[in-house]
Tab-separated table of C-alpha atoms in Angstrom:
chain	number	residue	atom	x	y	z
A	26	UNK	CA	86.636	-18.841	-139.319
A	27	UNK	CA	88.625	-18.411	-136.103
A	28	UNK	CA	91.930	-16.673	-136.190
A	29	UNK	CA	93.668	-13.366	-136.282
A	30	UNK	CA	92.745	-10.789	-138.263
A	31	UNK	CA	95.635	-7.849	-139.070
A	32	UNK	CA	94.938	-4.453	-140.754
A	33	UNK	CA	96.168	-3.190	-143.138
A	34	UNK	CA	97.334	-5.729	-145.283
A	35	UNK	CA	99.733	-3.134	-146.384
A	36	UNK	CA	100.462	0.483	-146.392
A	37	UNK	CA	102.980	2.888	-147.483
A	38	UNK	CA	103.745	5.759	-145.199
A	39	UNK	CA	105.776	8.819	-145.033
A	40	UNK	CA	109.119	8.905	-142.535
A	41	UNK	CA	107.775	11.019	-139.566
A	42	UNK	CA	104.145	9.887	-139.700
A	43	UNK	CA	102.208	7.775	-136.916
A	44	UNK	CA	100.964	4.761	-137.625
A	45	UNK	CA	98.601	2.171	-135.809
A	46	UNK	CA	98.516	-1.463	-136.802
A	47	UNK	CA	95.365	-3.308	-135.559
A	48	UNK	CA	95.447	-6.983	-134.809
A	49	UNK	CA	92.367	-8.690	-133.480
A	50	UNK	CA	91.555	-12.299	-132.663
A	51	UNK	CA	88.218	-14.383	-131.499
A	52	UNK	CA	89.761	-17.277	-129.557
A	53	UNK	CA	89.715	-15.763	-126.194
A	54	UNK	CA	93.534	-16.198	-126.165
A	55	UNK	CA	95.309	-14.666	-122.707
A	56	UNK	CA	98.725	-13.792	-124.560
A	57	UNK	CA	99.377	-11.441	-127.798
A	58	UNK	CA	102.389	-10.656	-129.369
A	59	UNK	CA	103.740	-8.551	-131.920
A	60	UNK	CA	106.955	-9.341	-134.368
A	61	UNK	CA	108.884	-7.955	-137.258
A	62	UNK	CA	110.226	-10.004	-140.051
A	63	UNK	CA	112.927	-8.746	-142.085
A	64	UNK	CA	114.878	-10.552	-145.170
A	65	UNK	CA	117.447	-12.896	-143.581
A	66	UNK	CA	116.673	-12.792	-139.833
A	67	UNK	CA	114.170	-14.422	-138.030
A	68	UNK	CA	111.043	-12.911	-136.405
A	69	UNK	CA	112.037	-10.743	-133.978
A	70	UNK	CA	109.646	-9.660	-130.871
A	71	UNK	CA	108.624	-6.363	-130.481
A	72	UNK	CA	105.988	-6.178	-127.623
A	73	UNK	CA	104.218	-8.953	-126.212
A	74	UNK	CA	101.413	-8.747	-123.652
A	75	UNK	CA	100.336	-12.192	-121.363
A	76	UNK	CA	97.406	-10.640	-120.091
A	77	UNK	CA	94.294	-7.856	-120.558
A	78	UNK	CA	95.916	-4.742	-119.089
A	79	UNK	CA	99.682	-6.218	-119.307
A	80	UNK	CA	102.166	-5.412	-121.901
A	81	UNK	CA	106.019	-6.030	-122.104
A	82	UNK	CA	109.148	-5.005	-124.036
A	83	UNK	CA	110.307	-7.797	-126.859
A	84	UNK	CA	113.949	-7.583	-127.967
A	85	UNK	CA	113.141	-4.532	-130.512
A	86	UNK	CA	110.881	-2.207	-128.664
A	87	UNK	CA	112.256	0.934	-129.843
A	88	UNK	CA	109.839	3.259	-131.475
A	89	UNK	CA	106.908	1.192	-131.080
A	90	UNK	CA	103.928	1.122	-128.334
A	91	UNK	CA	100.841	-1.037	-127.497
A	92	UNK	CA	97.807	-1.517	-125.484
A	93	UNK	CA	95.975	-4.085	-124.586
A	94	UNK	CA	92.419	-2.909	-122.916
A	95	UNK	CA	90.621	-5.849	-123.700
A	96	UNK	CA	91.870	-9.796	-124.634
A	97	UNK	CA	90.472	-9.336	-128.144
A	98	UNK	CA	92.689	-6.399	-129.643
A	99	UNK	CA	96.577	-5.959	-129.616
A	100	UNK	CA	97.322	-2.382	-131.365
A	101	UNK	CA	100.884	-1.472	-132.334
A	102	UNK	CA	101.917	1.996	-132.731
A	103	UNK	CA	104.849	3.792	-134.284
A	104	UNK	CA	104.608	7.147	-133.064
A	105	UNK	CA	106.931	8.451	-135.681
A	106	UNK	CA	107.460	6.370	-138.654
A	107	UNK	CA	111.655	6.102	-140.070
A	108	UNK	CA	112.949	3.922	-142.885
A	109	UNK	CA	114.530	1.054	-140.577
A	110	UNK	CA	110.955	0.540	-139.756
A	111	UNK	CA	109.875	-0.684	-142.674
A	112	UNK	CA	109.185	-4.625	-142.477
A	113	UNK	CA	106.609	-7.656	-142.453
A	114	UNK	CA	104.859	-6.952	-139.011
A	115	UNK	CA	103.112	-10.066	-137.547
A	116	UNK	CA	100.555	-10.100	-134.469
A	117	UNK	CA	100.338	-13.821	-133.013
A	118	UNK	CA	98.479	-15.128	-130.297
A	119	UNK	CA	98.576	-18.191	-127.587
A	120	UNK	CA	96.595	-19.357	-124.765
A	121	UNK	CA	99.970	-19.102	-122.693
A	122	UNK	CA	103.133	-18.754	-123.261
A	123	UNK	CA	104.269	-22.231	-123.364
A	124	UNK	CA	101.478	-22.703	-126.069
A	125	UNK	CA	101.791	-23.001	-129.722
A	126	UNK	CA	101.501	-19.235	-131.129
A	127	UNK	CA	98.499	-18.671	-133.695
A	128	UNK	CA	99.906	-15.785	-136.389
A	129	UNK	CA	97.566	-13.134	-138.775
A	130	UNK	CA	98.875	-12.953	-141.835
A	131	UNK	CA	101.183	-9.709	-141.456
A	132	UNK	CA	101.360	-5.936	-142.473
A	133	UNK	CA	103.551	-5.091	-145.292
A	134	UNK	CA	104.664	-1.743	-144.072
A	135	UNK	CA	106.756	0.579	-145.880
A	136	UNK	CA	108.032	3.620	-144.436
A	137	UNK	CA	109.548	6.373	-147.157
B	6	UNK	CA	124.211	-16.089	-127.099
B	7	UNK	CA	121.027	-18.005	-127.235
B	8	UNK	CA	120.764	-18.967	-131.370
B	9	UNK	CA	119.358	-21.508	-133.641
B	10	UNK	CA	120.891	-22.390	-137.018
B	11	UNK	CA	118.830	-24.027	-139.614
B	12	UNK	CA	120.431	-25.775	-142.838
B	13	UNK	CA	120.245	-25.825	-145.917
B	14	UNK	CA	119.059	-22.188	-146.248
B	15	UNK	CA	117.421	-23.208	-149.253
B	16	UNK	CA	115.994	-26.654	-151.145
B	17	UNK	CA	114.559	-27.728	-154.060
B	18	UNK	CA	113.081	-31.303	-154.596
B	19	UNK	CA	111.219	-33.207	-156.977
B	20	UNK	CA	107.231	-33.840	-155.757
B	21	UNK	CA	106.868	-37.244	-153.961
B	22	UNK	CA	110.198	-37.280	-152.924
B	23	UNK	CA	111.400	-36.937	-148.915
B	24	UNK	CA	113.401	-34.317	-147.556
B	25	UNK	CA	114.984	-33.567	-144.133
B	26	UNK	CA	115.498	-30.493	-142.540
B	27	UNK	CA	118.255	-29.519	-139.432
B	28	UNK	CA	117.608	-27.028	-136.793
B	29	UNK	CA	120.965	-26.540	-134.266
B	30	UNK	CA	120.779	-24.339	-131.184
B	31	UNK	CA	122.255	-22.986	-128.527
B	32	UNK	CA	119.457	-21.897	-126.093
B	33	UNK	CA	119.822	-22.073	-122.674
B	34	UNK	CA	117.464	-22.671	-120.566
B	35	UNK	CA	115.404	-25.237	-122.744
B	36	UNK	CA	111.821	-25.282	-122.737
B	37	UNK	CA	110.700	-26.443	-126.362
B	38	UNK	CA	111.065	-26.524	-129.755
B	39	UNK	CA	108.903	-25.238	-132.406
B	40	UNK	CA	108.581	-26.192	-136.115
B	41	UNK	CA	106.193	-23.374	-138.207
B	42	UNK	CA	105.373	-23.462	-141.729
B	43	UNK	CA	105.238	-20.020	-143.472
B	44	UNK	CA	103.613	-19.999	-147.221
B	45	UNK	CA	104.543	-17.001	-148.979
B	46	UNK	CA	102.989	-13.748	-147.581
B	47	UNK	CA	101.377	-15.909	-144.855
B	48	UNK	CA	102.166	-16.178	-141.383
B	49	UNK	CA	103.814	-18.627	-139.896
B	50	UNK	CA	101.466	-22.279	-138.931
B	51	UNK	CA	102.591	-24.130	-136.007
B	52	UNK	CA	103.420	-28.017	-137.109
B	53	UNK	CA	104.618	-29.666	-134.006
B	54	UNK	CA	105.581	-28.818	-130.368
B	55	UNK	CA	108.065	-30.716	-128.292
B	56	UNK	CA	109.363	-30.411	-124.967
B	57	UNK	CA	112.604	-31.967	-123.410
B	58	UNK	CA	111.724	-35.634	-122.845
B	59	UNK	CA	110.001	-36.183	-126.496
B	60	UNK	CA	112.122	-37.243	-128.821
B	61	UNK	CA	109.863	-37.515	-131.927
B	62	UNK	CA	106.646	-36.207	-132.745
B	63	UNK	CA	103.892	-36.452	-136.656
B	64	UNK	CA	101.881	-34.631	-137.937
B	65	UNK	CA	100.685	-36.361	-141.189
B	66	UNK	CA	103.675	-36.640	-143.832
B	67	UNK	CA	105.956	-34.176	-141.230
B	68	UNK	CA	107.802	-35.637	-138.351
B	69	UNK	CA	110.210	-33.345	-136.132
B	70	UNK	CA	112.959	-35.272	-134.166
B	71	UNK	CA	114.344	-33.657	-131.450
B	72	UNK	CA	117.871	-34.285	-129.672
B	73	UNK	CA	118.512	-32.495	-126.724
B	74	UNK	CA	121.856	-33.638	-125.744
B	75	UNK	CA	123.489	-32.493	-128.931
B	76	UNK	CA	120.600	-29.813	-129.206
B	77	UNK	CA	119.638	-30.703	-132.580
B	78	UNK	CA	116.117	-31.119	-134.276
B	79	UNK	CA	114.748	-32.213	-137.529
B	80	UNK	CA	111.677	-31.958	-139.602
B	81	UNK	CA	111.420	-34.410	-142.085
B	82	UNK	CA	108.781	-34.509	-145.104
B	83	UNK	CA	107.516	-37.695	-146.680
B	84	UNK	CA	106.168	-37.952	-150.304
B	85	UNK	CA	106.419	-34.135	-150.683
B	86	UNK	CA	103.556	-32.603	-152.354
B	87	UNK	CA	104.016	-29.149	-153.868
B	88	UNK	CA	101.474	-27.695	-151.886
B	89	UNK	CA	104.736	-28.170	-148.969
B	90	UNK	CA	106.437	-25.449	-150.740
B	91	UNK	CA	107.057	-23.120	-147.781
B	92	UNK	CA	109.533	-21.634	-145.492
B	93	UNK	CA	110.487	-24.050	-142.549
B	94	UNK	CA	110.738	-22.076	-139.336
B	95	UNK	CA	112.643	-23.221	-136.270
B	96	UNK	CA	111.747	-21.959	-133.223
B	97	UNK	CA	113.046	-22.351	-130.128
B	98	UNK	CA	111.825	-21.410	-126.142
B	99	UNK	CA	114.038	-20.584	-123.447
B	100	UNK	CA	112.112	-20.901	-119.949
B	101	UNK	CA	112.834	-18.568	-117.452
B	102	UNK	CA	110.164	-19.362	-114.839
B	103	UNK	CA	106.559	-18.788	-114.185
B	104	UNK	CA	104.581	-16.981	-117.544
B	105	UNK	CA	108.088	-15.570	-118.553
B	106	UNK	CA	109.466	-17.629	-121.784
B	107	UNK	CA	111.446	-16.258	-124.894
B	108	UNK	CA	111.136	-17.478	-128.555
B	109	UNK	CA	114.435	-17.811	-130.362
B	110	UNK	CA	113.620	-18.267	-134.448
B	111	UNK	CA	115.440	-19.410	-136.807
B	112	UNK	CA	116.081	-17.789	-140.078
B	113	UNK	CA	114.164	-20.537	-142.056
B	114	UNK	CA	114.837	-22.702	-144.764
B	115	UNK	CA	112.958	-21.995	-147.902
B	116	UNK	CA	111.375	-25.637	-149.428
B	117	UNK	CA	110.601	-25.549	-152.898
B	118	UNK	CA	108.684	-28.782	-154.398
B	119	UNK	CA	108.546	-29.117	-157.966
B	120	UNK	CA	106.850	-31.256	-160.436
């Protein structure tokens, strides 16, 4: 089934550790995004990529990095996790920036 | 400040009944407005997307309206089903030209449909 695959589905991580959240899409979409969703807040954009080889900062990029080496993959890395990064992380893709976004089912991350 | 506000925060209705969810926004420059459905533990799924010139769009039992003058949108659900229980998120896109736009997400309305 075409769509977005995120891994892991959940993770508990000690503060200070490095963590990479994986995201793969098989729809050949140009644009990909990473969001975090916290209780009582709307989804907030962390980083985005309009096309392979390019990335940009979103609303809350601090503490996170991304890469877009190819069309399908868009990993999100926490270099040194902090408790405030406890959240549900969603990866999304779209054909272009003005098209509907397709979301994965999220990674639930707890930083202790 | 670009904002999207949704009401009510939560809603409980009986199966088979209709309901209407509201979205007010202060986003400029406006590009489009989207409604998403998010089931518990899942990612959001797109229901509708409307541009400035569209004032209504349907997707099955879901009908979205847009009044760009008053900056209001509504999502009407007809003949609700248990599977409609979810969070409904209003998202407004601000257009900054070219390939650059910004999505502003509402916090969602949590709908519970009871038998």
